[in-house]
Short mmCIF file of C-alpha atoms in Angstrom, two decimals:
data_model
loop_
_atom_site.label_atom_id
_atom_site.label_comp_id
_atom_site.label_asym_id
_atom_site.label_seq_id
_atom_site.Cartn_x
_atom_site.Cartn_y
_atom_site.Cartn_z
CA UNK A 1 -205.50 -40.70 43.26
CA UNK A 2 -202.94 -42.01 41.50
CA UNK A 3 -203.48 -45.87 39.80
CA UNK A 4 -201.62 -48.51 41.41
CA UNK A 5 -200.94 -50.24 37.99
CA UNK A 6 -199.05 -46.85 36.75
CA UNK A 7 -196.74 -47.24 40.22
CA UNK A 8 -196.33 -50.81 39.28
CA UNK A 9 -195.21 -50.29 35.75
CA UNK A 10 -193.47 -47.08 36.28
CA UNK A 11 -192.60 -46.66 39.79
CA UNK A 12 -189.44 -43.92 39.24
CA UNK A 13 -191.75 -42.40 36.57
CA UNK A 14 -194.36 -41.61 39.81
CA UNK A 15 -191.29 -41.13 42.08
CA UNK A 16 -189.61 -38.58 39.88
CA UNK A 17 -192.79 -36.60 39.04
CA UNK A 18 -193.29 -36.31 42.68
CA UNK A 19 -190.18 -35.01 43.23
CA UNK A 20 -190.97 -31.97 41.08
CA UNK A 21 -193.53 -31.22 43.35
CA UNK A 22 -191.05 -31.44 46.30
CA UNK A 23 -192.72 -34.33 47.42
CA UNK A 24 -190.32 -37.86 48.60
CA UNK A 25 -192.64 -41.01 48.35
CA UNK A 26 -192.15 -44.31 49.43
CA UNK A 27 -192.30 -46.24 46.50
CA UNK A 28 -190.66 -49.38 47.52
CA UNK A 29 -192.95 -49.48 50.41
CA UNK A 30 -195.74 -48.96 48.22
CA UNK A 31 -194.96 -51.81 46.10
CA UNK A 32 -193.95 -54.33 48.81
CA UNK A 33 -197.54 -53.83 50.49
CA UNK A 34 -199.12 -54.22 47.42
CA UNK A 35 -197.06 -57.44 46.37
CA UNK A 36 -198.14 -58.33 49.99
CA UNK A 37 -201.41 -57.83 48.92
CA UNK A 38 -201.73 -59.22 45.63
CA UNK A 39 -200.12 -62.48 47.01
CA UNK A 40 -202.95 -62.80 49.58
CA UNK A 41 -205.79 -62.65 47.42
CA UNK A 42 -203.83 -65.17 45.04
CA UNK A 43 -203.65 -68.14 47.70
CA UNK A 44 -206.90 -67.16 49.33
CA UNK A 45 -208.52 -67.19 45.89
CA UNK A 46 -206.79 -70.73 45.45
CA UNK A 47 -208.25 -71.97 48.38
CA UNK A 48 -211.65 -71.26 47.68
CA UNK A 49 -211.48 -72.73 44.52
CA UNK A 50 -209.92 -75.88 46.46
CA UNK A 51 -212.64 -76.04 49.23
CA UNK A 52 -215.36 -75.59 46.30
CA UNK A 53 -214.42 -78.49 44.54
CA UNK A 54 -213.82 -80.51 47.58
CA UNK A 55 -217.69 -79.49 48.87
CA UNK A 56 -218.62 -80.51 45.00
CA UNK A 57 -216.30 -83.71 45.64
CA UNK A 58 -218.23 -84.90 48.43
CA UNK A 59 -221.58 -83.70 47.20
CA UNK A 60 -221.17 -86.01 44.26
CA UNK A 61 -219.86 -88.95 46.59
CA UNK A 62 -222.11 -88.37 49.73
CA UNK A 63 -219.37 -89.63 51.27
CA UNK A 64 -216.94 -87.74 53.76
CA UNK A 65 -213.80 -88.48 56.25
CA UNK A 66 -212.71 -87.13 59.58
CA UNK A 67 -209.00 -86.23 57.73
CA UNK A 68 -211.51 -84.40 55.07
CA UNK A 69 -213.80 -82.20 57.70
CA UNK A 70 -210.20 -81.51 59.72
CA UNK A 71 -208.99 -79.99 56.20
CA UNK A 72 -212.05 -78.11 56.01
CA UNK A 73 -211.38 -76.64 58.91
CA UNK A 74 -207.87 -75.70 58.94
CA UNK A 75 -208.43 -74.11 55.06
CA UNK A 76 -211.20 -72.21 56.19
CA UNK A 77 -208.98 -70.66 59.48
CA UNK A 78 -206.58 -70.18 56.42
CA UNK A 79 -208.82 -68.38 54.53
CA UNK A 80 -210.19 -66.00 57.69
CA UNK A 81 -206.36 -65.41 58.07
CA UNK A 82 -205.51 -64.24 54.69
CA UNK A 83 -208.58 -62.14 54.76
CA UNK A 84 -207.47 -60.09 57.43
CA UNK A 85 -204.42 -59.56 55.25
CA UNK A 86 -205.87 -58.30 52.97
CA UNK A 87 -208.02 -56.04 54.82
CA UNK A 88 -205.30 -54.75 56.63
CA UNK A 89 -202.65 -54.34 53.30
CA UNK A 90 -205.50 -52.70 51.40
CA UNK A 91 -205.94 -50.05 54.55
CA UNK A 92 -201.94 -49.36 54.30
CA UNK A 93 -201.81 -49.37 50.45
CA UNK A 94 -204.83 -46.94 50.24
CA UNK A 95 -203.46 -44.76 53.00
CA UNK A 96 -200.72 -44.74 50.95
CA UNK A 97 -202.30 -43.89 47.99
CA UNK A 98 -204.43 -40.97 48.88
CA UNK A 99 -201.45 -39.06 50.23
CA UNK A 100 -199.83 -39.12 47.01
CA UNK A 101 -200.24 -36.11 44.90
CA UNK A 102 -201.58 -35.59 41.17
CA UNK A 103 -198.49 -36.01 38.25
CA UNK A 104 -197.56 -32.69 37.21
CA UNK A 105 -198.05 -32.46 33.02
CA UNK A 106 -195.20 -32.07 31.06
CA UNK A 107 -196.44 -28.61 30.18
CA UNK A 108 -195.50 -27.12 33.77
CA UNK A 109 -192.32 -25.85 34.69
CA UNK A 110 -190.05 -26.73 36.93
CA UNK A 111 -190.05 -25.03 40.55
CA UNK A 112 -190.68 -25.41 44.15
CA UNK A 113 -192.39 -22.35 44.62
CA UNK A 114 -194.03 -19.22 43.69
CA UNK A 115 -190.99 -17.81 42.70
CA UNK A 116 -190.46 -19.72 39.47
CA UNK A 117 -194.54 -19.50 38.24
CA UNK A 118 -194.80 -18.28 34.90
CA UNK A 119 -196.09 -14.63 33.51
CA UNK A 120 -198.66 -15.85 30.70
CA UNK A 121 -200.48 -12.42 29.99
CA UNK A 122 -201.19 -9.34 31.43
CA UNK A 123 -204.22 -7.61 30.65
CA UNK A 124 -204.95 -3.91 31.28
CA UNK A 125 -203.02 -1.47 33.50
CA UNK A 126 -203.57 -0.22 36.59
CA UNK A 127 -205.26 3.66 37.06
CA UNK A 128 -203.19 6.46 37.82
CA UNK A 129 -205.05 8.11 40.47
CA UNK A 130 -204.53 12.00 41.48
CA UNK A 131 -204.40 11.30 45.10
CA UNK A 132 -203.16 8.61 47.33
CA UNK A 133 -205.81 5.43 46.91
CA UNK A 134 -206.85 3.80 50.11
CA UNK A 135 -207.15 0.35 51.13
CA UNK A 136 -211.04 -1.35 51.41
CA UNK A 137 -210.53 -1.68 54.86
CA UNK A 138 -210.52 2.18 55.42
CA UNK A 139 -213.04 2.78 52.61
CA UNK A 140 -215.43 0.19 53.90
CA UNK A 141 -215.26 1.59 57.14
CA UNK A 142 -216.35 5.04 56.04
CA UNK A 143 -218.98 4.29 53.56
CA UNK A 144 -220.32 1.88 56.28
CA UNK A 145 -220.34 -1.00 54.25
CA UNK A 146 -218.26 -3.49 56.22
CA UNK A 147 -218.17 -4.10 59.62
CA UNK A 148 -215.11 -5.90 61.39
CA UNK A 149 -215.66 -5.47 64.95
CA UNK A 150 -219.36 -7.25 65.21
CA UNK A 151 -218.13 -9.73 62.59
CA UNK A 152 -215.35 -11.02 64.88
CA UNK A 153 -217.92 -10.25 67.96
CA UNK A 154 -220.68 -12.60 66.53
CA UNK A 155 -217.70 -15.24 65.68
CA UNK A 156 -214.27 -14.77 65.67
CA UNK A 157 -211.38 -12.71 63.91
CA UNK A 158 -211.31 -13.20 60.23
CA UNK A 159 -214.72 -13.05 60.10
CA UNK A 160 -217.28 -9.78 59.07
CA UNK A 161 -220.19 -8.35 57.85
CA UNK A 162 -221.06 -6.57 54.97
CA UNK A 163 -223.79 -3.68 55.37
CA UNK A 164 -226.01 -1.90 52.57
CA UNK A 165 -225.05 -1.38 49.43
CA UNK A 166 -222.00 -3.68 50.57
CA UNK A 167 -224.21 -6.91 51.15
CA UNK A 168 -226.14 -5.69 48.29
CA UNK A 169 -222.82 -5.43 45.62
CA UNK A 170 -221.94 -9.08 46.87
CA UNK A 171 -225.58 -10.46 45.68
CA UNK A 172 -225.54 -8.41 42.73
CA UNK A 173 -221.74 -9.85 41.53
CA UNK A 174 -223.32 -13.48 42.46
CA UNK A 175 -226.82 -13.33 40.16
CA UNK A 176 -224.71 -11.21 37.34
CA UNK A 177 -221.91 -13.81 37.10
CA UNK A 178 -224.22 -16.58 37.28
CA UNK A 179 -226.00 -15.17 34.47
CA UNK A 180 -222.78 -14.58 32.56
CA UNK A 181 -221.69 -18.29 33.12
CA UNK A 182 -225.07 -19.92 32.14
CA UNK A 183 -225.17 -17.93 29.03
CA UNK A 184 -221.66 -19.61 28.02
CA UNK A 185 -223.53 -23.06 28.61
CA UNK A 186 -222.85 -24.07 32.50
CA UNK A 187 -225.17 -25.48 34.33
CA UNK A 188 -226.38 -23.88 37.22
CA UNK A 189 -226.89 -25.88 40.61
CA UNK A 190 -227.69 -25.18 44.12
CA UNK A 191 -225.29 -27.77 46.40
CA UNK A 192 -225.28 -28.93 50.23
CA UNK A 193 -222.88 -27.25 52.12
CA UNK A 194 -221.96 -29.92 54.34
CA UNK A 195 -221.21 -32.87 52.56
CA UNK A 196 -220.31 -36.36 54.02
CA UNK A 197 -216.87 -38.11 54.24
CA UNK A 198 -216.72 -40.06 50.84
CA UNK A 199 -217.11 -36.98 49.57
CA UNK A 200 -214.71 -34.57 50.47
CA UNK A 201 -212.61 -37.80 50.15
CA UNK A 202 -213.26 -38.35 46.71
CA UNK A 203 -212.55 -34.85 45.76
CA UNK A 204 -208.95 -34.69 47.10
CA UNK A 205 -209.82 -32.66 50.28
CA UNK A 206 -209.67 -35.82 53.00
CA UNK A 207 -207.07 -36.98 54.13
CA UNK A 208 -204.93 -34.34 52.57
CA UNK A 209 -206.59 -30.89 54.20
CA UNK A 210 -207.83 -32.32 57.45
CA UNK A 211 -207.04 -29.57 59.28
CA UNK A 212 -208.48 -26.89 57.43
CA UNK A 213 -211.75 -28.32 57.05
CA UNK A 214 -214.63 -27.23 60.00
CA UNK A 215 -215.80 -30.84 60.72
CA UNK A 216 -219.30 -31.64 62.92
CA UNK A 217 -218.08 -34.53 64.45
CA UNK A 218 -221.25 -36.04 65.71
CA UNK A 219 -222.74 -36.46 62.02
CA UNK A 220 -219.25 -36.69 60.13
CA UNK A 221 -220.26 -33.98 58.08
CA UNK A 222 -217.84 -31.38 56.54
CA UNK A 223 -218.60 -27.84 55.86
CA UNK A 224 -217.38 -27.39 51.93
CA UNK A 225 -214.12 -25.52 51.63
CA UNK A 226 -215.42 -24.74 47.90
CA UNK A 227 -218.33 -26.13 45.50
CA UNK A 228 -215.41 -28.37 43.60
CA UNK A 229 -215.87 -30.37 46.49
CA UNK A 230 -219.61 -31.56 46.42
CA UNK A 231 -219.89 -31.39 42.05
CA UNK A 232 -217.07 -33.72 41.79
CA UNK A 233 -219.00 -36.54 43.56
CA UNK A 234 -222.31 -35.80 41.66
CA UNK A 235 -221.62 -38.79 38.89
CA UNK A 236 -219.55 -40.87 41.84
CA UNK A 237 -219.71 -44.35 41.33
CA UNK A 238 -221.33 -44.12 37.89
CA UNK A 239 -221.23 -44.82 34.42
CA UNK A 240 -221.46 -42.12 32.08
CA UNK A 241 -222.89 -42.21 28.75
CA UNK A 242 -220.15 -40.66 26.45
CA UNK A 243 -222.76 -38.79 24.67
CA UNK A 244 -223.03 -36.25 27.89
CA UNK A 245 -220.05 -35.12 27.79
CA UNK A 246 -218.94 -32.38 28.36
CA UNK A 247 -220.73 -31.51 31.27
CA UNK A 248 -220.53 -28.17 32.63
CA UNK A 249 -221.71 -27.16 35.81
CA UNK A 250 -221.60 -23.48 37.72
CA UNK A 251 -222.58 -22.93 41.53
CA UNK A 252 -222.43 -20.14 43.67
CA UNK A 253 -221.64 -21.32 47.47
CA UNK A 254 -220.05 -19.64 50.69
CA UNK A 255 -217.09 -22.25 52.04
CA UNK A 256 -215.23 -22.14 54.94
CA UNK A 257 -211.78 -22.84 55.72
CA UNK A 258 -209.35 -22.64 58.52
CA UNK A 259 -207.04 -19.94 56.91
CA UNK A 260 -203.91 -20.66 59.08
CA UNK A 261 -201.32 -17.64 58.09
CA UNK A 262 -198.81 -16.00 60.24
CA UNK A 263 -200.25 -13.21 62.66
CA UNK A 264 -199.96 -9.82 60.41
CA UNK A 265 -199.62 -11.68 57.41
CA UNK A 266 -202.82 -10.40 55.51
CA UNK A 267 -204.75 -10.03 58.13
CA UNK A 268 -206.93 -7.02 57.27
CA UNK A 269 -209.72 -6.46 55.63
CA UNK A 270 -211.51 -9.18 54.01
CA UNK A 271 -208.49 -10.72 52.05
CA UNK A 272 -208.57 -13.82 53.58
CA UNK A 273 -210.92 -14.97 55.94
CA UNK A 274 -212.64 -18.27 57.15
CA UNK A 275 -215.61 -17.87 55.39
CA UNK A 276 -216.67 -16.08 52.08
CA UNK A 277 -218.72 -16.75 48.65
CA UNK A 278 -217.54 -17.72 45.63
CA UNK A 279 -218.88 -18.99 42.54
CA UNK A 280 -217.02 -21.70 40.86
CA UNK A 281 -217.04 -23.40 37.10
CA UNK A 282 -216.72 -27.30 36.64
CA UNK A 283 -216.10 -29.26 33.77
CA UNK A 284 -216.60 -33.52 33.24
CA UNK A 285 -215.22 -34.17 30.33
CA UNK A 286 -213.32 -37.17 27.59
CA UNK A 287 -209.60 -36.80 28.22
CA UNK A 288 -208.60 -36.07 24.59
CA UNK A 289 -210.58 -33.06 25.54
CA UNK A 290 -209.64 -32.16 28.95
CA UNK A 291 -206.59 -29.56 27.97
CA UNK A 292 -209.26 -27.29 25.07
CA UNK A 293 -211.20 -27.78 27.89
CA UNK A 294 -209.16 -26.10 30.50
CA UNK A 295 -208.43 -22.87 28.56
CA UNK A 296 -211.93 -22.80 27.53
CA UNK A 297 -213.29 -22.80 31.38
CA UNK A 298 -209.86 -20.18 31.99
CA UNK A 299 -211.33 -17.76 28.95
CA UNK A 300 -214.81 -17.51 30.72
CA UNK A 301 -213.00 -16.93 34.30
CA UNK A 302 -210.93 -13.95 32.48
CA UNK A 303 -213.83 -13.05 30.40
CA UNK A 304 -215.46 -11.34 34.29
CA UNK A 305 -212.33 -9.68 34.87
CA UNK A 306 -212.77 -8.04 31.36
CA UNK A 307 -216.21 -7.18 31.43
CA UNK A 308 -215.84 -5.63 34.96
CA UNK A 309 -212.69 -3.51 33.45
CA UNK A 310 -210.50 -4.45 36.23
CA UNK A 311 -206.78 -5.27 35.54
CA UNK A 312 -205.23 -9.01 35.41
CA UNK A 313 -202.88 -11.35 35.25
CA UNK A 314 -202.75 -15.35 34.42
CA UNK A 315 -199.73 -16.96 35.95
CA UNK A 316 -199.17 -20.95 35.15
CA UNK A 317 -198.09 -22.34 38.27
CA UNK A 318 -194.73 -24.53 39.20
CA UNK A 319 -194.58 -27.97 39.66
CA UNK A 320 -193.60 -26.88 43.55
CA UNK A 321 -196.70 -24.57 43.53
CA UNK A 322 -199.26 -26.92 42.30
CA UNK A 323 -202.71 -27.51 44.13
CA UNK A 324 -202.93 -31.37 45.41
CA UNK A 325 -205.28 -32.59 43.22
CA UNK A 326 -204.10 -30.63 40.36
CA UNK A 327 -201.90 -31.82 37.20
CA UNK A 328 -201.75 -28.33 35.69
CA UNK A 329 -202.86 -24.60 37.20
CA UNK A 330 -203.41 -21.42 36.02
CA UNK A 331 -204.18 -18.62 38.48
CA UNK A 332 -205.69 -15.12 37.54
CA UNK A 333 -204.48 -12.25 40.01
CA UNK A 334 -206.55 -9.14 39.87
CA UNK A 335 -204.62 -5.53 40.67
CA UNK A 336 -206.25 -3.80 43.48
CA UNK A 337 -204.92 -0.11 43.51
CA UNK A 338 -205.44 0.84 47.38
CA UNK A 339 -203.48 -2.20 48.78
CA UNK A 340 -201.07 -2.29 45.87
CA UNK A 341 -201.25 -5.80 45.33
CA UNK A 342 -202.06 -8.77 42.82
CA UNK A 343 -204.82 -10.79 44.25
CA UNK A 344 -205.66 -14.21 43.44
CA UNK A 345 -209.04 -14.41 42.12
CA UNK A 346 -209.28 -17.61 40.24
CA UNK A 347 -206.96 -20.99 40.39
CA UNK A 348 -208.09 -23.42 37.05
CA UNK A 349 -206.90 -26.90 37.25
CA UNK A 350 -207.26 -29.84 35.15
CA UNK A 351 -207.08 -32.12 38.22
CA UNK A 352 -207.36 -35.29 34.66
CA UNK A 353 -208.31 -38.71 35.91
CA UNK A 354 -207.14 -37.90 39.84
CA UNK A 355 -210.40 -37.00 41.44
CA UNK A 356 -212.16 -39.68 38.90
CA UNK A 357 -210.53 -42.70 40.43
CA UNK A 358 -210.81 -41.41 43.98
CA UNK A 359 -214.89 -40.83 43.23
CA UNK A 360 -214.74 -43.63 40.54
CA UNK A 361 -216.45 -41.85 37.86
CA UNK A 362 -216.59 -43.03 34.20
CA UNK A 363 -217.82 -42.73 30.71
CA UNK A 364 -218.12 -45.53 27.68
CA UNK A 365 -215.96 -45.17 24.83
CA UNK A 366 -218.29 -46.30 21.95
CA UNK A 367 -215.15 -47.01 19.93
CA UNK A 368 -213.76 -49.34 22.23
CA UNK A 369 -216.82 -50.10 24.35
CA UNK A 370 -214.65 -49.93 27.82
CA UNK A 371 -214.82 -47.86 30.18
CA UNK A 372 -212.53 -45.00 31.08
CA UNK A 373 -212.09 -42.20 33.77
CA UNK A 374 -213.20 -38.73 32.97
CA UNK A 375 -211.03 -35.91 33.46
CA UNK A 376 -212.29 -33.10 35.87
CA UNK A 377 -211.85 -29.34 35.64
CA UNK A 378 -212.10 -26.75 37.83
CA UNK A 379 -212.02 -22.71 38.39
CA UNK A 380 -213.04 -19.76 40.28
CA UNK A 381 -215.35 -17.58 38.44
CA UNK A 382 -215.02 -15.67 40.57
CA UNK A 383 -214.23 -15.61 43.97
CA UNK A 384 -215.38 -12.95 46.19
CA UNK A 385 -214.65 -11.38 48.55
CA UNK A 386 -211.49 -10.50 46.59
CA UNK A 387 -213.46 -9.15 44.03
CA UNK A 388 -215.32 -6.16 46.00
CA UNK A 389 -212.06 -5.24 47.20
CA UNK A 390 -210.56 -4.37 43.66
CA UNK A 391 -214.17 -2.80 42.93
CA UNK A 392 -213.53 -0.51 46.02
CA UNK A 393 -210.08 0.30 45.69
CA UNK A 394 -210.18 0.56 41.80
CA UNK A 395 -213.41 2.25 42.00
CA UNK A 396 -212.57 4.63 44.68
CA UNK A 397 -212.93 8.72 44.05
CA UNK A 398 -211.10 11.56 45.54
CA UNK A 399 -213.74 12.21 47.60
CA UNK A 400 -214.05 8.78 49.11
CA UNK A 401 -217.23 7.66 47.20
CA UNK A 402 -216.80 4.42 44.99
CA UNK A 403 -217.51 3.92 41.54
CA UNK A 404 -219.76 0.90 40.22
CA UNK A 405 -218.70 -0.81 36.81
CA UNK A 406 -221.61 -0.42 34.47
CA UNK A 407 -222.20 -3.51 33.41
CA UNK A 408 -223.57 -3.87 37.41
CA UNK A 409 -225.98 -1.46 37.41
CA UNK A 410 -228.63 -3.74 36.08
CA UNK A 411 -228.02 -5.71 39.66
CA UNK A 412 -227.23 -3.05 42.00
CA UNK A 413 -230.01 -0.66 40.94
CA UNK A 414 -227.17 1.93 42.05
CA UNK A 415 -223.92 3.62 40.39
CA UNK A 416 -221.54 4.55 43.28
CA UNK A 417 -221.68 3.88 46.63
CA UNK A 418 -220.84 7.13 48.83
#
């Protein structure tokens, strides 16, 4: 969320960084309820300050009037009144707020969509194969590995099962990257999955991404659209001591989201779907730190796509093509050879102070012995199921087997799936 004392002092600074997002705020609105505001807890402050001393007044004197107790009344109606003022100008202001997305840094270009995101590295090429590569969906199909049609039977479409050595490649990628995460110093958690509404709230997710959240209504519970969600509210409302940070945390959770594109638009296979696992990287951490920070966590997210041997890119993203909560993105797109496509694997994000004054989470700085937001960080590492489908197509053999990367076969307890 962005502070109300930045609008205040710089209100076209906020308006014109918003703009680069392609986002038009209402800034003079803003301001006007929060002058509204502000002006209401002035006089109602004032007049309980003014009916304290009177009460002191007449508990010195013992001694009241009729005029007196009819003042009373009429400046405790006035304070009710201006109460509900403020009640109702903080509701509009916050609304207000909270819809208002994170300032890109100065670092990100310009752009309103993918279009102008920028090439930062490529890394490996893709293999020349000696016969035509297929797509997962047809290779999972005839190793047996994934099945679509009882997927979509036991739930809907967009949803599926993976069989065998499929199911057993997906636990195997889990407990290995885990493993590879921990060893680079991230703690390892185990998170609910359905978190309450402060939460997804604090994280950015509410009221933004309403819609493609699966919400039980009865306990106002909200299945986790990714483990970002829950870790960022682990420290909310707290005070952290300065010496704990950085904190790094790793999780591996499934999430679920309403994946709303067009009918035929990446439809097949398991390239996007409403539910899937992924295992994600968070950082709390002092914000003279927070940009090291973020190519740090963005190293260890490349550092699986390197140790698995599968071709990558990392693309910084637009101002246009930023996540909400994010101030600055870099995405990682893995090839995969069958469908002939860069996937997204990984999005990191230094999301700054944003998500810390939403969950109001903050550390003491022993120089100045105040209080200050931590920055938050944030990455895939990695995301699955995007992940078995550039081991299957990469991976694939003339023959229609598929290949394991070695540095699995610790986990699998198998070399090729056929």
């Amino acid at each position: 969320m962005i502070d109300i004392n930045l609008i205040r002092k710089n209100p076209e600074y906020v308006k014109n960084a918003c703009l680069r997002r392609g986002e038009t705020i209402p800034i003079e609105q803003i301001l006007e309820i929060d002058r509204a505001k502000r002006a209401a807890l002035s006089k109602a402050s004032d007049l309980r300050a003014h009916r304290n001393k009177v009460s002191h007044d007449i508990g010195l004197s013992k001694k009241t009037s009729p005029e007196i107790i009819k003042q009373m009344k009429q400046i405790g109606q006035d304070i009710k009144n201006l109460d509900t003022i403020i009640r109702d100008t903080t509701k509009k202001l916050d609304d207000f707020l909270l819809a208002i997305p994170n300032i890109p840094d100065t670092q990100v270009p310009d752009g309103s969509d993918e279009s102008s995101n920028k090439l930062i590295e490529t890394h490996g090429s893709p293999q020349k194969f000696k016969f035509t590569p297929s797509p997962h969906w047809d290779l999972a199909k005839n190793l047996d590995i994934i099945d679509f049609e009882r997927g979509t039977k036991l739930s809907a479409s967009r949803f599926y099962i993976l069989k065998g050595k499929g199911a057993k490649l997906q636990r195997a990628l889990i407990s290995w990257m885990i493993d590879i995460h921990t060893s680079n110093g991230y703690q390892d958690l185990y998170l609910p999955y359905l978190v309450n509404r402060q939460t997804a709230l604090g994280s950015g997710q509410l009221p933004k991404f309403n819609d493609n959240m699966y919400h039980d209504t009865e306990d106002d519970l909200w299945l986790i659209p990714t483990a970002e969600v829950p870790i960022t509210n682990l420290y909310r409302d707290e005070i952290l001591d300065q010496k704990q940070l950085p904190l790094n945390f790793v999780a591996h959770t499934p999430c679920f989201r309403r994946e709303k594109a067009n009918a035929g638009k990446d439809t097949r296979g398991i390239k996007r779907v409403h539910q899937f696992e992924k295992v994600e990287m968070y950082k709390f951490v002092k914000p003279e730190n927070s940009e090291i920070e973020l190519m740090r966590l963005l190293s260890h997210a490349q550092e699986i796509c390197k140790l698995l041997n599968i071709p990558y890119r990392t693309i910084q993203m637009c101002a246009g093509d930023l996540g909400f909560a994010s101030s600055i993105s870099y995405d990682i797109e893995i090839w995969a050879s069958g469908s002939e496509e860069w996937l997204e694997i990984s999005s990191c994000s230094n999301c700054k102070d944003f998500q810390s004054i939403r969950s109001n989470i903050r550390f003491r700085n022993k120089e100045t012995n105040k209080t200050e937001f931590v920055h938050t960080i944030n990455g895939s590492g990695l995301s699955l199921p995007r992940l078995i489908i550039a081991i299957l197509e990469n991976g694939q053999t003339e023959d229609g087997a598929v290949l394991i990367p070695e540095i699995l076969h610790p986990y699998t307890q198998f070399e090729r799936i056929d």
